[in-house]
Amino acid sequence: MVTVIIPVYNVQQYLARCVDSVLEQSHHDLEIILVDDGSTDASGTLCDQYAARDHRVKVVHKSNGGLSSARNAGLDAMTGSTVTFIDSDDYVHPAYIATLMRHHNLAPIVIGTWQELNEGDTPAPAATIDGDDAQLLSRDEALSRIYYQQDINHSACCKLFDASLFSTLRFPEGMIYEDLAISYDLFKQVDTVVSLHTQPIYYYMHRQGSIINTMTLERTHVLDHLEEIEQEVTTQAPHLLPAVRSRHMSACFNMLRLMPLNDPQWLPTRNRCWEYVKNMRFLCIKDPKVRLKNKIAILLSFFGLNFLLAIINRR
């Protein structure tokens, strides 16, 4: 049985599309846990209606605690031998579970292919999914691709995990970038990972009002997480340091890009990012795996912070 954990918070206009796409899976042996994270709209009621209609649906109602708290509540309630996470404003291909499960015998983590969509887009899913294009990766290669921001992302979504990987691991609560925060601790438990290169089986929606291009204090959590990961790999897996530094550098440039130029409240964060850029730019620019856009930003940084900010803050 596969456990599907779906955190739910004020998504009444999206919830049916998401849950229906799970109920319509070709793989039927499912435990679908809808975690109502203190919704103030009709989302909680909709969850209960789904549970009344299909015995595979379980509902956990809780006070609002954020995405990590909701996922953790789902992990505490799950009974499946494998688990996958789906965000409630996203949806999946009818063969999503079957495609991931077809390769689960090869590795404890199976990574699918997703498609990013803007709100209102309605792609026509492929009628069938070619499940033969699977790549078996070592743990270190998978982590390297995550931190170098290559063809594997750090999201917990669009992946199938052995439930045992979460026996003592939970998402950090009260912070964002929670998927990145546990990425190292999650992957270091396995020897191999399967990465699929098929048609998209997970549809990730960019909603209006997304914080992706907005600077908030919570966004700085990514720097905290990366500092912790960098400290861990320094002693446990030093060969991954270049990849983690590349991801850290990318986060610093993104912070600098988003920060208002003349707002004094961001000065400590700006200084924090700038110090990291200065300390690591020589190492990163010599690394052939660092993304080109990062190398361009590094080159700009040699002309000074003000020059860098003037270029990358043009929006």
mmCIF file of C-alpha atoms in Angstrom:
data_model
loop_
_atom_site.group_PDB
_atom_site.id
_atom_site.type_symbol
_atom_site.label_atom_id
_atom_site.label_comp_id
_atom_site.label_asym_id
_atom_site.label_seq_id
_atom_site.Cartn_x
_atom_site.Cartn_y
_atom_site.Cartn_z
ATOM 1 C CA MET A 1 0.000 0.000 0.000
ATOM 2 C CA VAL A 2 1.172 3.486 -0.910
ATOM 3 C CA THR A 3 0.440 6.357 1.471
ATOM 4 C CA VAL A 4 -0.297 9.669 -0.243
ATOM 5 C CA ILE A 5 0.029 12.679 2.073
ATOM 6 C CA ILE A 6 -1.738 15.855 0.957
ATOM 7 C CA PRO A 7 -1.524 18.920 3.246
ATOM 8 C CA VAL A 8 -4.623 21.085 2.882
ATOM 9 C CA TYR A 9 -4.962 24.753 3.806
ATOM 10 C CA ASN A 10 -7.561 27.086 2.268
ATOM 11 C CA VAL A 11 -7.475 25.492 -1.183
ATOM 12 C CA GLN A 12 -11.151 24.812 -1.752
ATOM 13 C CA GLN A 13 -10.910 25.890 -5.407
ATOM 14 C CA TYR A 14 -8.047 23.472 -6.139
ATOM 15 C CA LEU A 15 -8.683 20.541 -3.826
ATOM 16 C CA ALA A 16 -11.079 18.557 -6.022
ATOM 17 C CA ARG A 17 -8.688 18.572 -8.966
ATOM 18 C CA CYS A 18 -5.878 17.298 -6.750
ATOM 19 C CA VAL A 19 -7.770 14.609 -4.847
ATOM 20 C CA ASP A 20 -9.674 13.395 -7.901
ATOM 21 C CA SER A 21 -6.381 12.896 -9.731
ATOM 22 C CA VAL A 22 -5.234 10.633 -6.866
ATOM 23 C CA LEU A 23 -8.496 8.687 -6.628
ATOM 24 C CA GLU A 24 -8.273 8.011 -10.375
ATOM 25 C CA GLN A 25 -4.855 6.349 -10.121
ATOM 26 C CA SER A 26 -4.376 3.076 -11.983
ATOM 27 C CA HIS A 27 -2.677 1.785 -8.817
ATOM 28 C CA HIS A 28 -5.587 1.300 -6.423
ATOM 29 C CA ASP A 29 -3.949 0.151 -3.179
ATOM 30 C CA LEU A 30 -3.722 3.588 -1.622
ATOM 31 C CA GLU A 31 -4.023 5.300 1.722
ATOM 32 C CA ILE A 32 -4.805 8.960 1.036
ATOM 33 C CA ILE A 33 -4.256 11.187 4.073
ATOM 34 C CA LEU A 34 -5.738 14.660 3.769
ATOM 35 C CA VAL A 35 -4.327 16.866 6.523
ATOM 36 C CA ASP A 36 -6.609 19.843 7.093
ATOM 37 C CA ASP A 37 -4.169 22.340 8.582
ATOM 38 C CA GLY A 38 -6.729 24.602 10.234
ATOM 39 C CA SER A 39 -8.420 25.763 7.028
ATOM 40 C CA THR A 40 -10.829 28.668 7.391
ATOM 41 C CA ASP A 41 -12.627 28.052 4.088
ATOM 42 C CA ALA A 42 -14.589 24.969 3.023
ATOM 43 C CA SER A 43 -11.485 22.821 2.540
ATOM 44 C CA GLY A 44 -11.990 20.835 5.754
ATOM 45 C CA THR A 45 -15.572 20.017 4.835
ATOM 46 C CA LEU A 46 -14.510 18.893 1.374
ATOM 47 C CA CYS A 47 -11.939 16.582 2.961
ATOM 48 C CA ASP A 48 -14.645 14.957 5.098
ATOM 49 C CA GLN A 49 -16.870 14.526 2.054
ATOM 50 C CA TYR A 50 -14.101 12.655 0.236
ATOM 51 C CA ALA A 51 -13.568 10.402 3.265
ATOM 52 C CA ALA A 52 -17.293 9.578 3.305
ATOM 53 C CA ARG A 53 -17.197 8.628 -0.385
ATOM 54 C CA ASP A 54 -14.009 6.536 -0.515
ATOM 55 C CA HIS A 55 -12.679 4.291 2.260
ATOM 56 C CA ARG A 56 -9.092 4.952 1.147
ATOM 57 C CA VAL A 57 -9.316 8.580 2.246
ATOM 58 C CA LYS A 58 -8.438 9.510 5.827
ATOM 59 C CA VAL A 59 -8.707 13.023 7.221
ATOM 60 C CA VAL A 60 -6.608 14.612 9.938
ATOM 61 C CA HIS A 61 -7.948 17.920 11.253
ATOM 62 C CA LYS A 62 -5.445 20.046 13.168
ATOM 63 C CA SER A 63 -4.747 23.628 14.099
ATOM 64 C CA ASN A 64 -2.744 25.624 11.618
ATOM 65 C CA GLY A 65 0.958 24.888 11.819
ATOM 66 C CA GLY A 66 2.254 25.218 8.274
ATOM 67 C CA LEU A 67 3.283 22.785 5.563
ATOM 68 C CA SER A 68 5.894 20.923 7.616
ATOM 69 C CA SER A 69 3.516 20.454 10.524
ATOM 70 C CA ALA A 70 0.817 19.110 8.196
ATOM 71 C CA ARG A 71 3.178 16.701 6.483
ATOM 72 C CA ASN A 72 4.463 15.494 9.844
ATOM 73 C CA ALA A 73 0.899 14.839 10.987
ATOM 74 C CA GLY A 74 0.415 12.745 7.856
ATOM 75 C CA LEU A 75 3.629 10.823 8.535
ATOM 76 C CA ASP A 76 2.463 10.126 12.095
ATOM 77 C CA ALA A 77 -0.802 8.682 10.763
ATOM 78 C CA MET A 78 0.472 6.680 7.776
ATOM 79 C CA THR A 79 0.422 2.878 7.611
ATOM 80 C CA GLY A 80 1.703 2.317 4.055
ATOM 81 C CA SER A 81 5.093 0.804 3.267
ATOM 82 C CA THR A 82 5.856 3.641 0.856
ATOM 83 C CA VAL A 83 4.891 7.312 0.879
ATOM 84 C CA THR A 84 4.578 10.154 -1.599
ATOM 85 C CA PHE A 85 3.737 13.819 -1.031
ATOM 86 C CA ILE A 86 1.424 15.883 -3.218
ATOM 87 C CA ASP A 87 0.660 19.551 -2.643
ATOM 88 C CA SER A 88 -3.048 20.291 -2.661
ATOM 89 C CA ASP A 89 -2.902 22.853 -5.472
ATOM 90 C CA ASP A 90 -1.010 20.426 -7.731
ATOM 91 C CA TYR A 91 -2.277 17.272 -9.419
ATOM 92 C CA VAL A 92 -0.891 14.102 -10.952
ATOM 93 C CA HIS A 93 -1.112 11.844 -14.000
ATOM 94 C CA PRO A 94 -3.399 8.772 -13.658
ATOM 95 C CA ALA A 95 -0.261 6.599 -13.821
ATOM 96 C CA TYR A 96 1.708 8.661 -11.281
ATOM 97 C CA ILE A 97 1.775 6.012 -8.536
ATOM 98 C CA ALA A 98 2.080 3.049 -10.912
ATOM 99 C CA THR A 99 5.042 4.649 -12.696
ATOM 100 C CA LEU A 100 6.914 5.279 -9.453
ATOM 101 C CA MET A 101 6.044 1.863 -8.018
ATOM 102 C CA ARG A 102 7.234 0.066 -11.151
ATOM 103 C CA HIS A 103 10.797 1.027 -10.217
ATOM 104 C CA HIS A 104 10.577 0.842 -6.445
ATOM 105 C CA ASN A 105 12.190 -2.589 -6.405
ATOM 106 C CA LEU A 106 15.414 -0.935 -7.625
ATOM 107 C CA ALA A 107 15.861 1.697 -4.902
ATOM 108 C CA PRO A 108 14.220 3.144 -1.754
ATOM 109 C CA ILE A 109 13.725 6.527 -3.473
ATOM 110 C CA VAL A 110 12.183 6.915 -6.934
ATOM 111 C CA ILE A 111 12.149 10.377 -8.512
ATOM 112 C CA GLY A 112 9.596 11.229 -11.178
ATOM 113 C CA THR A 113 9.353 13.965 -13.769
ATOM 114 C CA TRP A 114 7.210 17.025 -13.214
ATOM 115 C CA GLN A 115 5.928 19.894 -15.308
ATOM 116 C CA GLU A 116 5.598 23.462 -14.064
ATOM 117 C CA LEU A 117 2.374 25.172 -15.057
ATOM 118 C CA ASN A 118 0.918 28.610 -14.626
ATOM 119 C CA GLU A 119 -2.518 28.986 -13.132
ATOM 120 C CA GLY A 120 -5.104 28.320 -15.808
ATOM 121 C CA ASP A 121 -2.919 26.016 -17.889
ATOM 122 C CA THR A 122 -4.544 22.674 -18.635
ATOM 123 C CA PRO A 123 -2.058 20.268 -20.199
ATOM 124 C CA ALA A 124 -3.286 17.106 -21.826
ATOM 125 C CA PRO A 125 -1.497 14.260 -20.017
ATOM 126 C CA ALA A 126 0.175 11.643 -22.183
ATOM 127 C CA ALA A 127 -2.077 8.645 -22.697
ATOM 128 C CA THR A 128 0.665 6.279 -21.578
ATOM 129 C CA ILE A 129 3.897 6.759 -19.682
ATOM 130 C CA ASP A 130 7.132 5.262 -20.959
ATOM 131 C CA GLY A 131 8.494 3.692 -17.806
ATOM 132 C CA ASP A 132 11.696 2.255 -19.268
ATOM 133 C CA ASP A 133 13.832 5.411 -19.167
ATOM 134 C CA ALA A 134 15.094 4.955 -15.606
ATOM 135 C CA GLN A 135 18.538 5.877 -14.362
ATOM 136 C CA LEU A 136 20.041 4.228 -11.295
ATOM 137 C CA LEU A 137 22.124 6.738 -9.355
ATOM 138 C CA SER A 138 24.310 6.505 -6.308
ATOM 139 C CA ARG A 139 23.258 8.509 -3.267
ATOM 140 C CA ASP A 140 26.115 10.956 -3.807
ATOM 141 C CA GLU A 141 25.311 11.480 -7.481
ATOM 142 C CA ALA A 142 21.675 12.209 -6.632
ATOM 143 C CA LEU A 143 22.654 14.699 -3.910
ATOM 144 C CA SER A 144 25.189 16.294 -6.214
ATOM 145 C CA ARG A 145 22.512 16.836 -8.872
ATOM 146 C CA ILE A 146 20.162 18.327 -6.276
ATOM 147 C CA TYR A 147 22.687 20.817 -4.927
ATOM 148 C CA TYR A 148 24.083 21.719 -8.345
ATOM 149 C CA GLN A 149 20.427 22.336 -9.359
ATOM 150 C CA GLN A 150 20.601 20.003 -12.304
ATOM 151 C CA ASP A 151 17.885 17.526 -13.294
ATOM 152 C CA ILE A 152 16.771 16.615 -9.747
ATOM 153 C CA ASN A 153 15.202 19.132 -7.385
ATOM 154 C CA HIS A 154 14.991 19.060 -3.611
ATOM 155 C CA SER A 155 11.186 18.964 -3.424
ATOM 156 C CA ALA A 156 9.578 16.100 -1.516
ATOM 157 C CA CYS A 157 6.862 16.022 -4.176
ATOM 158 C CA CYS A 158 7.034 13.804 -7.267
ATOM 159 C CA LYS A 159 9.058 11.213 -5.379
ATOM 160 C CA LEU A 160 8.279 7.829 -3.823
ATOM 161 C CA PHE A 161 10.016 6.982 -0.547
ATOM 162 C CA ASP A 162 10.293 3.910 1.600
ATOM 163 C CA ALA A 163 8.244 4.800 4.672
ATOM 164 C CA SER A 164 11.115 3.581 6.856
ATOM 165 C CA LEU A 165 13.199 6.588 5.782
ATOM 166 C CA PHE A 166 10.905 8.732 7.925
ATOM 167 C CA SER A 167 11.007 6.478 10.974
ATOM 168 C CA THR A 168 13.020 9.087 12.902
ATOM 169 C CA LEU A 169 12.985 11.968 10.413
ATOM 170 C CA ARG A 170 10.473 14.802 10.230
ATOM 171 C CA PHE A 171 10.203 18.101 8.385
ATOM 172 C CA PRO A 172 11.419 21.133 10.403
ATOM 173 C CA GLU A 173 8.413 23.103 11.617
ATOM 174 C CA GLY A 174 8.098 26.864 11.674
ATOM 175 C CA MET A 175 10.406 27.302 8.681
ATOM 176 C CA ILE A 176 10.136 27.227 4.905
ATOM 177 C CA TYR A 177 12.408 25.414 2.442
ATOM 178 C CA GLU A 178 11.640 22.383 4.584
ATOM 179 C CA ASP A 179 12.307 19.982 1.702
ATOM 180 C CA LEU A 180 15.813 21.324 1.242
ATOM 181 C CA ALA A 181 16.386 21.158 5.004
ATOM 182 C CA ILE A 182 15.898 17.380 5.196
ATOM 183 C CA SER A 183 17.346 16.517 1.781
ATOM 184 C CA TYR A 184 20.741 15.415 3.071
ATOM 185 C CA ASP A 185 19.392 13.494 6.072
ATOM 186 C CA LEU A 186 16.846 11.766 3.841
ATOM 187 C CA PHE A 187 19.151 10.723 1.020
ATOM 188 C CA LYS A 188 22.116 9.767 3.184
ATOM 189 C CA GLN A 189 20.096 6.776 4.439
ATOM 190 C CA VAL A 190 20.118 5.075 1.026
ATOM 191 C CA ASP A 191 22.755 3.705 -1.330
ATOM 192 C CA THR A 192 20.911 4.129 -4.623
ATOM 193 C CA VAL A 193 18.184 6.286 -6.127
ATOM 194 C CA VAL A 194 16.129 5.860 -9.299
ATOM 195 C CA SER A 195 15.620 8.933 -11.467
ATOM 196 C CA LEU A 196 12.947 8.623 -14.158
ATOM 197 C CA HIS A 197 13.041 10.533 -17.414
ATOM 198 C CA THR A 198 9.553 10.044 -18.781
ATOM 199 C CA GLN A 199 6.716 12.308 -19.781
ATOM 200 C CA PRO A 200 5.655 14.471 -16.803
ATOM 201 C CA ILE A 201 3.604 12.626 -14.190
ATOM 202 C CA TYR A 202 3.319 15.480 -11.655
ATOM 203 C CA TYR A 203 1.875 18.913 -12.475
ATOM 204 C CA TYR A 204 3.236 21.701 -10.289
ATOM 205 C CA MET A 205 1.110 24.837 -10.318
ATOM 206 C CA HIS A 206 2.422 28.389 -9.971
ATOM 207 C CA ARG A 207 -0.422 30.170 -8.216
ATOM 208 C CA GLN A 208 -1.121 33.885 -8.277
ATOM 209 C CA GLY A 209 0.414 35.607 -5.264
ATOM 210 C CA SER A 210 3.303 33.156 -5.065
ATOM 211 C CA ILE A 211 6.215 34.303 -2.920
ATOM 212 C CA ILE A 212 8.723 33.040 -5.473
ATOM 213 C CA ASN A 213 9.601 36.602 -6.496
ATOM 214 C CA THR A 214 8.882 38.310 -3.186
ATOM 215 C CA MET A 215 11.404 38.934 -0.420
ATOM 216 C CA THR A 216 10.252 37.931 3.065
ATOM 217 C CA LEU A 217 12.068 37.193 6.297
ATOM 218 C CA GLU A 218 11.023 33.552 5.961
ATOM 219 C CA ARG A 219 12.960 33.255 2.703
ATOM 220 C CA THR A 220 16.197 33.646 4.656
ATOM 221 C CA HIS A 221 15.531 30.193 6.162
ATOM 222 C CA VAL A 222 17.191 28.768 3.055
ATOM 223 C CA LEU A 223 20.493 30.255 4.220
ATOM 224 C CA ASP A 224 20.116 28.654 7.646
ATOM 225 C CA HIS A 225 19.373 25.258 6.126
ATOM 226 C CA LEU A 226 22.303 25.420 3.737
ATOM 227 C CA GLU A 227 24.696 26.436 6.494
ATOM 228 C CA GLU A 228 23.626 23.369 8.489
ATOM 229 C CA ILE A 229 23.982 21.081 5.478
ATOM 230 C CA GLU A 230 27.396 22.543 4.699
ATOM 231 C CA GLN A 231 28.524 21.851 8.256
ATOM 232 C CA GLU A 232 27.240 18.262 8.055
ATOM 233 C CA VAL A 233 28.855 17.373 4.762
ATOM 234 C CA THR A 234 32.137 18.964 5.830
ATOM 235 C CA THR A 235 32.598 16.110 8.295
ATOM 236 C CA GLN A 236 30.405 13.363 6.818
ATOM 237 C CA ALA A 237 30.741 13.727 3.038
ATOM 238 C CA PRO A 238 33.356 16.372 2.126
ATOM 239 C CA HIS A 239 33.213 15.339 -1.537
ATOM 240 C CA LEU A 240 29.746 16.964 -1.641
ATOM 241 C CA LEU A 241 31.004 20.333 -0.390
ATOM 242 C CA PRO A 242 31.459 21.879 -3.868
ATOM 243 C CA ALA A 243 27.843 21.038 -4.763
ATOM 244 C CA VAL A 244 26.454 22.408 -1.486
ATOM 245 C CA ARG A 245 28.534 25.563 -1.862
ATOM 246 C CA SER A 246 27.136 26.014 -5.356
ATOM 247 C CA ARG A 247 23.577 25.787 -3.996
ATOM 248 C CA HIS A 248 24.468 28.164 -1.152
ATOM 249 C CA MET A 249 25.948 30.640 -3.609
ATOM 250 C CA SER A 250 22.798 30.450 -5.716
ATOM 251 C CA ALA A 251 20.646 31.182 -2.663
ATOM 252 C CA CYS A 252 22.787 34.196 -1.781
ATOM 253 C CA PHE A 253 22.469 35.653 -5.269
ATOM 254 C CA ASN A 254 18.707 35.098 -5.174
ATOM 255 C CA MET A 255 18.450 36.904 -1.821
ATOM 256 C CA LEU A 256 20.494 39.810 -3.163
ATOM 257 C CA ARG A 257 18.288 39.927 -6.259
ATOM 258 C CA LEU A 258 15.057 40.090 -4.286
ATOM 259 C CA MET A 259 16.061 42.475 -1.493
ATOM 260 C CA PRO A 260 14.869 46.093 -1.832
ATOM 261 C CA LEU A 261 17.975 48.167 -2.474
ATOM 262 C CA ASN A 262 17.400 50.918 0.066
ATOM 263 C CA ASP A 263 15.575 49.161 2.900
ATOM 264 C CA PRO A 264 17.776 49.071 6.040
ATOM 265 C CA GLN A 265 15.974 46.038 7.520
ATOM 266 C CA TRP A 266 17.678 43.843 4.929
ATOM 267 C CA LEU A 267 21.195 45.103 5.609
ATOM 268 C CA PRO A 268 22.185 42.161 7.910
ATOM 269 C CA THR A 269 20.982 39.621 5.332
ATOM 270 C CA ARG A 270 22.686 41.532 2.524
ATOM 271 C CA ASN A 271 25.953 41.517 4.441
ATOM 272 C CA ARG A 272 25.557 37.830 5.237
ATOM 273 C CA CYS A 273 25.082 36.947 1.578
ATOM 274 C CA TRP A 274 27.854 39.228 0.397
ATOM 275 C CA GLU A 275 30.366 37.739 2.817
ATOM 276 C CA TYR A 276 29.554 34.254 1.585
ATOM 277 C CA VAL A 277 29.892 35.331 -2.038
ATOM 278 C CA LYS A 278 33.298 36.911 -1.368
ATOM 279 C CA ASN A 279 34.546 33.895 0.573
ATOM 280 C CA MET A 280 33.443 31.246 -1.903
ATOM 281 C CA ARG A 281 33.498 32.897 -5.327
ATOM 282 C CA PHE A 282 36.995 31.750 -6.265
ATOM 283 C CA LEU A 283 36.157 28.145 -5.413
ATOM 284 C CA CYS A 284 32.823 28.231 -7.215
ATOM 285 C CA ILE A 285 33.959 29.946 -10.390
ATOM 286 C CA LYS A 286 36.611 27.234 -10.906
ATOM 287 C CA ASP A 287 34.030 24.457 -10.456
ATOM 288 C CA PRO A 288 32.910 23.222 -13.910
ATOM 289 C CA LYS A 289 29.562 22.006 -12.535
ATOM 290 C CA VAL A 290 28.431 25.387 -11.185
ATOM 291 C CA ARG A 291 25.551 26.815 -13.215
ATOM 292 C CA LEU A 292 26.414 29.390 -15.868
ATOM 293 C CA LYS A 293 24.076 32.003 -14.368
ATOM 294 C CA ASN A 294 25.902 31.668 -11.054
ATOM 295 C CA LYS A 295 29.269 32.099 -12.755
ATOM 296 C CA ILE A 296 28.039 35.238 -14.489
ATOM 297 C CA ALA A 297 26.896 36.633 -11.135
ATOM 298 C CA ILE A 298 30.256 35.701 -9.604
ATOM 299 C CA LEU A 299 32.063 37.605 -12.355
ATOM 300 C CA LEU A 300 29.852 40.627 -11.696
ATOM 301 C CA SER A 301 30.671 40.389 -7.984
ATOM 302 C CA PHE A 302 34.335 41.166 -8.660
ATOM 303 C CA PHE A 303 33.249 44.696 -9.585
ATOM 304 C CA GLY A 304 31.822 45.184 -6.071
ATOM 305 C CA LEU A 305 28.517 44.764 -4.298
ATOM 306 C CA ASN A 306 26.927 47.961 -5.597
ATOM 307 C CA PHE A 307 27.666 47.028 -9.198
ATOM 308 C CA LEU A 308 26.310 43.516 -8.665
ATOM 309 C CA LEU A 309 23.117 44.828 -7.072
ATOM 310 C CA ALA A 310 22.590 47.364 -9.823
ATOM 311 C CA ILE A 311 22.674 44.589 -12.427
ATOM 312 C CA ILE A 312 20.763 41.773 -10.788
ATOM 313 C CA ASN A 313 18.041 43.999 -9.278
ATOM 314 C CA ARG A 314 16.855 45.158 -12.698
ATOM 315 C CA ARG A 315 13.294 43.880 -12.851
#
